[in-house]
């Protein structure tokens, strides 16, 4: 732990001059808690819990962006905060849209939960039936789809007479040369 | 050369219309396209022979270094002549071959012409990648042509097999070409060959190139697709699968042989593939009964021979190989066309049924004889000249390779030639000879054991297929044809093969012409003496070997019955075709296994897998590389610590909550904590937005949770809980590490350092965050609000199910009496008895003016006068304040997002106070309109700046002095912000209408209302429409 250097919190009025990027332990802990609880809930099956987990992860990610963006400072408004004391405005713009998008996503997942409840009586995410079916097929080594074209049938020898072109007749009557089904599938 | 390609393209596009206009005769017009290629080649003959190769380069994709480079050297010239000449003749032949009523001729003509064009491009391309493009085009067109009769299983399967095999080889070749191009530093084909690169990578590339050539030219073990491709119409077999496309692999070998033929891996591969293919093809050709299959296996054999000669690496062998290539194109195309004539005249290609055809069709039989003699290698035909040259150079053991190679090649060559003589004679005899009934019955006797192995192999379906095909034919399918029925074919049918056969004779009579023309390319090979093409080279070992070949070949033909029986008894090795099918089946099974293992269908599993990868990959592996110093400070401001403790408590309690509502409220609390952290960090805009969003989220979640069961379903998850906690902790720790390392790892000055100055100067605003959103990073914002639009639309579609536009519930305009006092009326009205109206019903007395416009729609027990009054008082203030935020946002905290959210909250308050009709009264607009207008304003403003001569989304600052208002400072990005504002209002309105109003309506729908409601509404709503809990 010798690499850690616990610096005292700076005075809010005079944040570190220059571009000191030392992260704040408090924010780091908040990120840890939000991600841990968020993932814990995200791995649930209830859509409501998944959604709550997602919101928590979103909050944690927003904080992560903020920390990665650099030091705390004054509001980035020209004329109110001196430029060298401003917090980074770019990450704030990113986080701002992220917050609003989280709202849209929350509403979307909520309506999915509601719809799932309407149809199934619960809001739990079930295993996908098609995937289960494929797993069964794989276990039984059955063909995964019907394809009569690939099944083993005759050799070239036996198939060759069934393959004829729609040729001109060269003056002969059609009776003998035209196969009734032209080799088409039964 | 580009012009040739354009001509082919136009002709292919016009082909369907031409066929509609001229029917079969349209093929004459189409023949002009390949004929033009041949004429062009002839016109360039003197230039090419002088070594002044025509070149043409057009820039195509400069960023990829891709250009349309064409070059007509000797080899390309020769191939162009073959492709164009045979193509034109085959197209002419088509005009008489197909019946006038044949289906699909439009597509057929177009694809065949397009194929000719692709072939022209393939042989003239001077860029490695361009070569690949044309290579794949020929594969695709070949697929379409083989599958021409798409209603036949045999055609479909053959086409699929061909495209799978040749595309697989093509992909291998692509890798080889790219490796080669990168190693050489240029993708120009001629430059790569002139100065071949070296190294291990190049060795791999060369092997991959040969794999591509082997699949295309049907060398073992990929040869099986070519005989199966005989399901294509016969002219296609003649052109693609004898003269042109299969020669693409030969072309590739010949193209790269001067550069790489001295490499051991090249030599070994060419010798093994060439000799093996030659023998396998010839051996199997001896057993076939279908004339096309005889020729197809013969082609396989000949391709092996040609690849062997052109790839062997000596000048003499190369010259012989090129001569053989030309001779083969002529005689094999002619023979296929002849088979087409016989097929059309008799209705069968089965050599056991054909008899007396030669007497009825003497001209055709003569043409076939000329071509067959060339195939045998009989003087004075082209095939003889080529084979003699090959024998001569092989006998004189140039000593290039190791001793074994020369011996194997020479005796393989001799053995292959013997087989060729055998099946060639058998072919002509089978097609044209008059067989006495006894001989026919002998042949048929041989046929039974020949096929006996099929059922013996347990293949029941084969027997069934054969029986079916027998039953389908009213006549005895094995009865000999009656020669009396045969009529002579038109000159258009006999002409093209006759031209090809006579050309083969002419080329053989004047061998020195061929030597003069092809010699220059053979001389680019590095080793060996220059070869010679001649009719008579004097006595010597080659002559003796030739005589041996004739004698043994004739013996093979005379003993054909014995040979068939011998093969039938011997042939137990698995056919490559079956191996292929089994391989494909195993591949399918493997895919299913992999799918079953990875696609478990479980959302937690998928998410867990992603998260574990995140921890293991970027987390552990990535962070392990961090060597810098790790520093943290306790806090930026002490208050942070307090807030963080609050957030931690709230989130941990939320994870443990069993009640939905409790969990949601706790998460909301954590969200407000986040807002506090934002404020402490110095981000007032974020804090404001977070508070507003959190409020709306909380309200909306509560709205939906009214309908969901109050508790989370009880699932015995105790075991997996620890696993989930473990994953959560791992992710949390990794993220904490990221949070510590990310700021410390920054080395560059952030781009945002200049933002404040830019915001003031160009954006005309003081609030840097807002200017960033609406000006500096405006495109990002456009993208992000588009996401919001999509999300809002998704919410509405999920909840409204039918359509979200249309009626907006209004209290008065609808006059819907059913709405009176019904909203939220699902709670027992306990205080109903106490509540009395001030006046008896029907009295025409003044009533108190309502506080809310739709309050009478609300169930009386749900009304709250205090709430209604407060709503009435604060709504307009909130909207005005939102507008203030919107217009001041450029210089102070606020802006379109915050303003829109605030209006959303104002609407939310109206909805909570007065129900969905009140919401309709408060915002009588369609949310879709708001969303669309918002996006249009935001993106449209950008176009305005474009019109004003600036960049997209550039701000224009306007300053006016107006008489009354005074100084007006207007920045055009305000309109962008108004767009954002409208879109956010639309989003919230959509959410409220869907998750609030519409869910209310669906909840109130009683079964007896269904008659009046839209049809099947109850079904759409599902079985649990009314079973929800009440919040």
JSON list of C-alpha atoms in Angstrom, two decimals, chain A:
[
{"chain": "A", "resi": 1, "resn": "UNK", "atom": "CA", "xyz": [0.00, 0.00, 0.00]},
{"chain": "A", "resi": 2, "resn": "UNK", "atom": "CA", "xyz": [3.03, 2.23, -0.07]},
{"chain": "A", "resi": 3, "resn": "UNK", "atom": "CA", "xyz": [1.95, 3.47, -3.48]},
{"chain": "A", "resi": 4, "resn": "UNK", "atom": "CA", "xyz": [-1.15, 5.01, -2.04]},
{"chain": "A", "resi": 5, "resn": "UNK", "atom": "CA", "xyz": [-0.95, 8.55, -1.00]},
{"chain": "A", "resi": 6, "resn": "UNK", "atom": "CA", "xyz": [-3.91, 9.81, 0.87]},
{"chain": "A", "resi": 7, "resn": "UNK", "atom": "CA", "xyz": [-4.00, 13.49, 0.27]},
{"chain": "A", "resi": 8, "resn": "UNK", "atom": "CA", "xyz": [-6.21, 15.74, 2.34]},
{"chain": "A", "resi": 9, "resn": "UNK", "atom": "CA", "xyz": [-9.31, 17.05, 0.65]},
{"chain": "A", "resi": 10, "resn": "UNK", "atom": "CA", "xyz": [-8.75, 20.33, -1.04]},
{"chain": "A", "resi": 11, "resn": "UNK", "atom": "CA", "xyz": [-10.51, 23.53, -0.15]},
{"chain": "A", "resi": 12, "resn": "UNK", "atom": "CA", "xyz": [-13.60, 23.78, -2.35]},
{"chain": "A", "resi": 13, "resn": "UNK", "atom": "CA", "xyz": [-12.92, 27.41, -3.10]},
{"chain": "A", "resi": 14, "resn": "UNK", "atom": "CA", "xyz": [-9.45, 26.72, -4.35]},
{"chain": "A", "resi": 15, "resn": "UNK", "atom": "CA", "xyz": [-9.24, 23.33, -6.02]},
{"chain": "A", "resi": 16, "resn": "UNK", "atom": "CA", "xyz": [-5.87, 22.03, -7.09]},
{"chain": "A", "resi": 17, "resn": "UNK", "atom": "CA", "xyz": [-4.24, 24.40, -9.43]},
{"chain": "A", "resi": 18, "resn": "UNK", "atom": "CA", "xyz": [-3.33, 23.03, -12.79]},
{"chain": "A", "resi": 19, "resn": "UNK", "atom": "CA", "xyz": [-4.66, 19.72, -13.94]},
{"chain": "A", "resi": 20, "resn": "UNK", "atom": "CA", "xyz": [-4.30, 17.56, -10.88]},
{"chain": "A", "resi": 21, "resn": "UNK", "atom": "CA", "xyz": [-6.05, 14.33, -11.66]},
{"chain": "A", "resi": 22, "resn": "UNK", "atom": "CA", "xyz": [-5.89, 12.66, -8.29]},
{"chain": "A", "resi": 23, "resn": "UNK", "atom": "CA", "xyz": [-9.21, 10.80, -7.91]},
{"chain": "A", "resi": 24, "resn": "UNK", "atom": "CA", "xyz": [-11.37, 11.16, -4.87]},
{"chain": "A", "resi": 25, "resn": "UNK", "atom": "CA", "xyz": [-11.66, 8.01, -2.77]},
{"chain": "A", "resi": 26, "resn": "UNK", "atom": "CA", "xyz": [-15.23, 8.86, -1.84]},
{"chain": "A", "resi": 27, "resn": "UNK", "atom": "CA", "xyz": [-16.31, 8.85, -5.47]},
{"chain": "A", "resi": 28, "resn": "UNK", "atom": "CA", "xyz": [-14.33, 5.68, -6.13]},
{"chain": "A", "resi": 29, "resn": "UNK", "atom": "CA", "xyz": [-16.13, 3.94, -3.30]},
{"chain": "A", "resi": 30, "resn": "UNK", "atom": "CA", "xyz": [-19.49, 5.15, -4.57]},
{"chain": "A", "resi": 31, "resn": "UNK", "atom": "CA", "xyz": [-18.64, 3.72, -7.98]},
{"chain": "A", "resi": 32, "resn": "UNK", "atom": "CA", "xyz": [-17.72, 0.40, -6.40]},
{"chain": "A", "resi": 33, "resn": "UNK", "atom": "CA", "xyz": [-20.93, 0.17, -4.40]},
{"chain": "A", "resi": 34, "resn": "UNK", "atom": "CA", "xyz": [-23.12, 1.19, -7.33]},
{"chain": "A", "resi": 35, "resn": "UNK", "atom": "CA", "xyz": [-21.54, -1.31, -9.71]},
{"chain": "A", "resi": 36, "resn": "UNK", "atom": "CA", "xyz": [-21.53, -4.18, -7.23]},
{"chain": "A", "resi": 37, "resn": "UNK", "atom": "CA", "xyz": [-25.18, -3.78, -6.27]},
{"chain": "A", "resi": 38, "resn": "UNK", "atom": "CA", "xyz": [-26.12, -2.98, -9.83]},
{"chain": "A", "resi": 39, "resn": "UNK", "atom": "CA", "xyz": [-24.56, -6.14, -11.23]},
{"chain": "A", "resi": 40, "resn": "UNK", "atom": "CA", "xyz": [-26.03, -8.19, -8.41]},
{"chain": "A", "resi": 41, "resn": "UNK", "atom": "CA", "xyz": [-29.51, -7.04, -9.40]},
{"chain": "A", "resi": 42, "resn": "UNK", "atom": "CA", "xyz": [-28.83, -7.14, -13.12]},
{"chain": "A", "resi": 43, "resn": "UNK", "atom": "CA", "xyz": [-28.23, -10.89, -12.95]},
{"chain": "A", "resi": 44, "resn": "UNK", "atom": "CA", "xyz": [-31.71, -11.46, -11.53]},
{"chain": "A", "resi": 45, "resn": "UNK", "atom": "CA", "xyz": [-34.62, -12.70, -13.59]},
{"chain": "A", "resi": 46, "resn": "UNK", "atom": "CA", "xyz": [-37.24, -10.21, -12.52]},
{"chain": "A", "resi": 47, "resn": "UNK", "atom": "CA", "xyz": [-37.30, -7.41, -15.07]},
{"chain": "A", "resi": 48, "resn": "UNK", "atom": "CA", "xyz": [-38.02, -4.84, -12.38]},
{"chain": "A", "resi": 49, "resn": "UNK", "atom": "CA", "xyz": [-34.89, -5.86, -10.52]},
{"chain": "A", "resi": 50, "resn": "UNK", "atom": "CA", "xyz": [-32.90, -5.96, -13.73]},
{"chain": "A", "resi": 51, "resn": "UNK", "atom": "CA", "xyz": [-34.08, -2.44, -14.41]},
{"chain": "A", "resi": 52, "resn": "UNK", "atom": "CA", "xyz": [-33.14, -1.22, -10.94]},
{"chain": "A", "resi": 53, "resn": "UNK", "atom": "CA", "xyz": [-29.75, -2.83, -11.38]},
{"chain": "A", "resi": 54, "resn": "UNK", "atom": "CA", "xyz": [-29.37, -1.10, -14.69]},
{"chain": "A", "resi": 55, "resn": "UNK", "atom": "CA", "xyz": [-30.22, 2.28, -13.18]},
{"chain": "A", "resi": 56, "resn": "UNK", "atom": "CA", "xyz": [-27.65, 1.74, -10.44]},
{"chain": "A", "resi": 57, "resn": "UNK", "atom": "CA", "xyz": [-24.99, 0.74, -12.97]},
{"chain": "A", "resi": 58, "resn": "UNK", "atom": "CA", "xyz": [-25.90, 3.80, -15.00]},
{"chain": "A", "resi": 59, "resn": "UNK", "atom": "CA", "xyz": [-25.42, 6.03, -12.00]},
{"chain": "A", "resi": 60, "resn": "UNK", "atom": "CA", "xyz": [-22.09, 4.37, -11.30]},
{"chain": "A", "resi": 61, "resn": "UNK", "atom": "CA", "xyz": [-21.00, 4.78, -14.91]},
{"chain": "A", "resi": 62, "resn": "UNK", "atom": "CA", "xyz": [-21.91, 8.47, -14.80]},
{"chain": "A", "resi": 63, "resn": "UNK", "atom": "CA", "xyz": [-19.77, 8.92, -11.73]},
{"chain": "A", "resi": 64, "resn": "UNK", "atom": "CA", "xyz": [-16.96, 6.97, -13.41]},
{"chain": "A", "resi": 65, "resn": "UNK", "atom": "CA", "xyz": [-17.09, 9.34, -16.36]},
{"chain": "A", "resi": 66, "resn": "UNK", "atom": "CA", "xyz": [-16.97, 12.27, -14.02]},
{"chain": "A", "resi": 67, "resn": "UNK", "atom": "CA", "xyz": [-13.94, 10.92, -12.16]},
{"chain": "A", "resi": 68, "resn": "UNK", "atom": "CA", "xyz": [-12.17, 9.98, -15.37]},
{"chain": "A", "resi": 69, "resn": "UNK", "atom": "CA", "xyz": [-12.85, 13.48, -16.65]},
{"chain": "A", "resi": 70, "resn": "UNK", "atom": "CA", "xyz": [-10.72, 14.99, -13.97]},
{"chain": "A", "resi": 71, "resn": "UNK", "atom": "CA", "xyz": [-10.78, 17.12, -10.89]},
{"chain": "A", "resi": 72, "resn": "UNK", "atom": "CA", "xyz": [-13.72, 18.73, -9.22]},
{"chain": "A", "resi": 73, "resn": "UNK", "atom": "CA", "xyz": [-14.02, 22.44, -9.58]},
{"chain": "A", "resi": 74, "resn": "UNK", "atom": "CA", "xyz": [-16.43, 25.25, -10.07]},
{"chain": "A", "resi": 75, "resn": "UNK", "atom": "CA", "xyz": [-19.38, 25.25, -12.42]},
{"chain": "A", "resi": 76, "resn": "UNK", "atom": "CA", "xyz": [-18.13, 25.58, -15.99]},
{"chain": "A", "resi": 77, "resn": "UNK", "atom": "CA", "xyz": [-19.77, 28.89, -16.65]},
{"chain": "A", "resi": 78, "resn": "UNK", "atom": "CA", "xyz": [-17.66, 31.66, -18.10]},
{"chain": "A", "resi": 79, "resn": "UNK", "atom": "CA", "xyz": [-17.76, 34.72, -15.93]},
{"chain": "A", "resi": 80, "resn": "UNK", "atom": "CA", "xyz": [-18.68, 32.88, -12.77]},
{"chain": "A", "resi": 81, "resn": "UNK", "atom": "CA", "xyz": [-15.78, 30.50, -12.37]},
{"chain": "A", "resi": 82, "resn": "UNK", "atom": "CA", "xyz": [-12.27, 31.35, -13.53]},
{"chain": "A", "resi": 83, "resn": "UNK", "atom": "CA", "xyz": [-11.39, 29.11, -16.41]},
{"chain": "A", "resi": 84, "resn": "UNK", "atom": "CA", "xyz": [-8.55, 27.36, -14.57]},
{"chain": "A", "resi": 85, "resn": "UNK", "atom": "CA", "xyz": [-10.88, 26.39, -11.72]},
{"chain": "A", "resi": 86, "resn": "UNK", "atom": "CA", "xyz": [-13.63, 24.92, -13.87]},
{"chain": "A", "resi": 87, "resn": "UNK", "atom": "CA", "xyz": [-14.55, 21.25, -13.76]},
{"chain": "A", "resi": 88, "resn": "UNK", "atom": "CA", "xyz": [-14.29, 19.55, -17.15]},
{"chain": "A", "resi": 89, "resn": "UNK", "atom": "CA", "xyz": [-17.34, 20.55, -19.24]},
{"chain": "A", "resi": 90, "resn": "UNK", "atom": "CA", "xyz": [-16.96, 17.80, -21.86]},
{"chain": "A", "resi": 91, "resn": "UNK", "atom": "CA", "xyz": [-17.71, 14.89, -19.54]},
{"chain": "A", "resi": 92, "resn": "UNK", "atom": "CA", "xyz": [-20.59, 16.85, -18.10]},
{"chain": "A", "resi": 93, "resn": "UNK", "atom": "CA", "xyz": [-22.16, 17.19, -21.51]},
{"chain": "A", "resi": 94, "resn": "UNK", "atom": "CA", "xyz": [-21.73, 13.46, -22.05]},
{"chain": "A", "resi": 95, "resn": "UNK", "atom": "CA", "xyz": [-23.16, 12.56, -18.66]},
{"chain": "A", "resi": 96, "resn": "UNK", "atom": "CA", "xyz": [-26.08, 14.93, -19.13]},
{"chain": "A", "resi": 97, "resn": "UNK", "atom": "CA", "xyz": [-27.30, 13.16, -22.23]},
{"chain": "A", "resi": 98, "resn": "UNK", "atom": "CA", "xyz": [-26.59, 9.81, -20.59]},
{"chain": "A", "resi": 99, "resn": "UNK", "atom": "CA", "xyz": [-28.91, 10.72, -17.72]},
{"chain": "A", "resi": 100, "resn": "UNK", "atom": "CA", "xyz": [-31.74, 11.62, -20.07]},
{"chain": "A", "resi": 101, "resn": "UNK", "atom": "CA", "xyz": [-31.20, 8.51, -22.16]},
{"chain": "A", "resi": 102, "resn": "UNK", "atom": "CA", "xyz": [-31.37, 6.42, -18.99]},
{"chain": "A", "resi": 103, "resn": "UNK", "atom": "CA", "xyz": [-34.82, 7.90, -18.48]},
{"chain": "A", "resi": 104, "resn": "UNK", "atom": "CA", "xyz": [-35.87, 6.76, -21.94]},
{"chain": "A", "resi": 105, "resn": "UNK", "atom": "CA", "xyz": [-34.46, 3.32, -21.34]},
{"chain": "A", "resi": 106, "resn": "UNK", "atom": "CA", "xyz": [-36.09, 3.04, -17.95]},
{"chain": "A", "resi": 107, "resn": "UNK", "atom": "CA", "xyz": [-39.44, 3.81, -19.48]},
{"chain": "A", "resi": 108, "resn": "UNK", "atom": "CA", "xyz": [-38.83, 1.27, -22.21]},
{"chain": "A", "resi": 109, "resn": "UNK", "atom": "CA", "xyz": [-37.90, -1.57, -19.86]},
{"chain": "A", "resi": 110, "resn": "UNK", "atom": "CA", "xyz": [-40.81, -0.66, -17.61]},
{"chain": "A", "resi": 111, "resn": "UNK", "atom": "CA", "xyz": [-43.22, -0.99, -20.46]},
{"chain": "A", "resi": 112, "resn": "UNK", "atom": "CA", "xyz": [-41.62, -4.34, -21.31]},
{"chain": "A", "resi": 113, "resn": "UNK", "atom": "CA", "xyz": [-42.11, -5.46, -17.72]},
{"chain": "A", "resi": 114, "resn": "UNK", "atom": "CA", "xyz": [-45.70, -4.31, -17.86]},
{"chain": "A", "resi": 115, "resn": "UNK", "atom": "CA", "xyz": [-46.31, -6.08, -21.14]},
{"chain": "A", "resi": 116, "resn": "UNK", "atom": "CA", "xyz": [-44.67, -9.24, -19.86]},
{"chain": "A", "resi": 117, "resn": "UNK", "atom": "CA", "xyz": [-46.92, -9.14, -16.83]},
{"chain": "A", "resi": 118, "resn": "UNK", "atom": "CA", "xyz": [-49.96, -8.63, -19.08]},
{"chain": "A", "resi": 119, "resn": "UNK", "atom": "CA", "xyz": [-49.11, -11.68, -21.12]},
{"chain": "A", "resi": 120, "resn": "UNK", "atom": "CA", "xyz": [-47.55, -14.05, -18.60]},
{"chain": "A", "resi": 121, "resn": "UNK", "atom": "CA", "xyz": [-48.64, -12.87, -15.20]},
{"chain": "A", "resi": 122, "resn": "UNK", "atom": "CA", "xyz": [-45.11, -12.08, -14.08]},
{"chain": "A", "resi": 123, "resn": "UNK", "atom": "CA", "xyz": [-42.25, -9.93, -15.26]},
{"chain": "A", "resi": 124, "resn": "UNK", "atom": "CA", "xyz": [-39.56, -12.57, -15.26]},
{"chain": "A", "resi": 125, "resn": "UNK", "atom": "CA", "xyz": [-37.21, -13.17, -18.13]},
{"chain": "A", "resi": 126, "resn": "UNK", "atom": "CA", "xyz": [-37.67, -16.74, -19.27]},
{"chain": "A", "resi": 127, "resn": "UNK", "atom": "CA", "xyz": [-35.10, -18.82, -21.07]},
{"chain": "A", "resi": 128, "resn": "UNK", "atom": "CA", "xyz": [-35.43, -18.63, -24.81]},
{"chain": "A", "resi": 129, "resn": "UNK", "atom": "CA", "xyz": [-37.42, -21.60, -26.12]},
{"chain": "A", "resi": 130, "resn": "UNK", "atom": "CA", "xyz": [-35.69, -21.69, -29.49]},
{"chain": "A", "resi": 131, "resn": "UNK", "atom": "CA", "xyz": [-32.29, -21.91, -27.84]},
{"chain": "A", "resi": 132, "resn": "UNK", "atom": "CA", "xyz": [-33.53, -24.75, -25.69]},
{"chain": "A", "resi": 133, "resn": "UNK", "atom": "CA", "xyz": [-34.81, -26.54, -28.77]},
{"chain": "A", "resi": 134, "resn": "UNK", "atom": "CA", "xyz": [-31.44, -26.22, -30.49]},
{"chain": "A", "resi": 135, "resn": "UNK", "atom": "CA", "xyz": [-29.73, -27.55, -27.37]},
{"chain": "A", "resi": 136, "resn": "UNK", "atom": "CA", "xyz": [-32.01, -30.59, -27.47]},
{"chain": "A", "resi": 137, "resn": "UNK", "atom": "CA", "xyz": [-31.30, -31.13, -31.15]},
{"chain": "A", "resi": 138, "resn": "UNK", "atom": "CA", "xyz": [-27.58, -30.83, -30.58]},
{"chain": "A", "resi": 139, "resn": "UNK", "atom": "CA", "xyz": [-27.72, -33.33, -27.74]},
{"chain": "A", "resi": 140, "resn": "UNK", "atom": "CA", "xyz": [-29.57, -35.80, -29.93]},
{"chain": "A", "resi": 141, "resn": "UNK", "atom": "CA", "xyz": [-27.40, -35.08, -33.01]},
{"chain": "A", "resi": 142, "resn": "UNK", "atom": "CA", "xyz": [-30.48, -34.61, -35.13]},
{"chain": "A", "resi": 143, "resn": "UNK", "atom": "CA", "xyz": [-30.37, -32.36, -38.19]},
{"chain": "A", "resi": 144, "resn": "UNK", "atom": "CA", "xyz": [-31.28, -28.88, -37.07]},
{"chain": "A", "resi": 145, "resn": "UNK", "atom": "CA", "xyz": [-33.56, -28.27, -40.02]},
{"chain": "A", "resi": 146, "resn": "UNK", "atom": "CA", "xyz": [-35.30, -30.25, -42.69]},
{"chain": "A", "resi": 147, "resn": "UNK", "atom": "CA", "xyz": [-33.30, -30.23, -45.89]},
{"chain": "A", "resi": 148, "resn": "UNK", "atom": "CA", "xyz": [-34.19, -32.91, -48.36]},
{"chain": "A", "resi": 149, "resn": "UNK", "atom": "CA", "xyz": [-31.56, -31.60, -50.77]},
{"chain": "A", "resi": 150, "resn": "UNK", "atom": "CA", "xyz": [-28.69, -32.78, -48.64]},
{"chain": "A", "resi": 151, "resn": "UNK", "atom": "CA", "xyz": [-29.95, -36.18, -47.69]},
{"chain": "A", "resi": 152, "resn": "UNK", "atom": "CA", "xyz": [-28.00, -38.99, -49.21]},
{"chain": "A", "resi": 153, "resn": "UNK", "atom": "CA", "xyz": [-29.73, -40.33, -52.22]},
{"chain": "A", "resi": 154, "resn": "UNK", "atom": "CA", "xyz": [-28.62, -41.85, -55.48]},
{"chain": "A", "resi": 155, "resn": "UNK", "atom": "CA", "xyz": [-25.21, -41.60, -57.01]},
{"chain": "A", "resi": 156, "resn": "UNK", "atom": "CA", "xyz": [-24.49, -39.52, -60.06]},
{"chain": "A", "resi": 157, "resn": "UNK", "atom": "CA", "xyz": [-25.21, -42.53, -62.21]},
{"chain": "A", "resi": 158, "resn": "UNK", "atom": "CA", "xyz": [-28.75, -42.91, -61.03]},
{"chain": "A", "resi": 159, "resn": "UNK", "atom": "CA", "xyz": [-29.49, -39.22, -61.06]},
{"chain": "A", "resi": 160, "resn": "UNK", "atom": "CA", "xyz": [-28.07, -38.46, -64.48]},
{"chain": "A", "resi": 161, "resn": "UNK", "atom": "CA", "xyz": [-31.08, -39.72, -66.51]},
{"chain": "A", "resi": 162, "resn": "UNK", "atom": "CA", "xyz": [-33.43, -37.51, -64.50]},
{"chain": "A", "resi": 163, "resn": "UNK", "atom": "CA", "xyz": [-31.59, -34.37, -65.51]},
{"chain": "A", "resi": 164, "resn": "UNK", "atom": "CA", "xyz": [-32.56, -33.25, -68.97]},
{"chain": "A", "resi": 165, "resn": "UNK", "atom": "CA", "xyz": [-32.70, -29.86, -70.60]},
{"chain": "A", "resi": 166, "resn": "UNK", "atom": "CA", "xyz": [-35.72, -28.35, -72.26]},
{"chain": "A", "resi": 167, "resn": "UNK", "atom": "CA", "xyz": [-34.30, -28.85, -75.71]},
{"chain": "A", "resi": 168, "resn": "UNK", "atom": "CA", "xyz": [-35.78, -28.34, -79.11]},
{"chain": "A", "resi": 169, "resn": "UNK", "atom": "CA", "xyz": [-37.20, -31.53, -80.56]},
{"chain": "A", "resi": 170, "resn": "UNK", "atom": "CA", "xyz": [-35.30, -31.92, -83.83]},
{"chain": "A", "resi": 171, "resn": "UNK", "atom": "CA", "xyz": [-38.39, -33.04, -85.68]},
{"chain": "A", "resi": 172, "resn": "UNK", "atom": "CA", "xyz": [-39.26, -35.99, -83.51]},
{"chain": "A", "resi": 173, "resn": "UNK", "atom": "CA", "xyz": [-42.55, -36.33, -81.77]},
{"chain": "A", "resi": 174, "resn": "UNK", "atom": "CA", "xyz": [-42.56, -35.46, -78.13]},
{"chain": "A", "resi": 175, "resn": "UNK", "atom": "CA", "xyz": [-43.85, -38.77, -76.91]},
{"chain": "A", "resi": 176, "resn": "UNK", "atom": "CA", "xyz": [-40.58, -40.51, -76.31]},
{"chain": "A", "resi": 177, "resn": "UNK", "atom": "CA", "xyz": [-38.15, -37.89, -75.32]},
{"chain": "A", "resi": 178, "resn": "UNK", "atom": "CA", "xyz": [-40.03, -35.93, -72.75]},
{"chain": "A", "resi": 179, "resn": "UNK", "atom": "CA", "xyz": [-39.99, -37.36, -69.28]},
{"chain": "A", "resi": 180, "resn": "UNK", "atom": "CA", "xyz": [-43.35, -36.75, -67.71]},
{"chain": "A", "resi": 181, "resn": "UNK", "atom": "CA", "xyz": [-41.93, -35.02, -64.67]},
{"chain": "A", "resi": 182, "resn": "UNK", "atom": "CA", "xyz": [-38.70, -33.83, -66.19]},
{"chain": "A", "resi": 183, "resn": "UNK", "atom": "CA", "xyz": [-36.88, -35.08, -63.14]},
{"chain": "A", "resi": 184, "resn": "UNK", "atom": "CA", "xyz": [-38.64, -32.74, -60.80]},
{"chain": "A", "resi": 185, "resn": "UNK", "atom": "CA", "xyz": [-39.10, -33.55, -57.17]},
{"chain": "A", "resi": 186, "resn": "UNK", "atom": "CA", "xyz": [-41.94, -35.78, -56.28]}
]
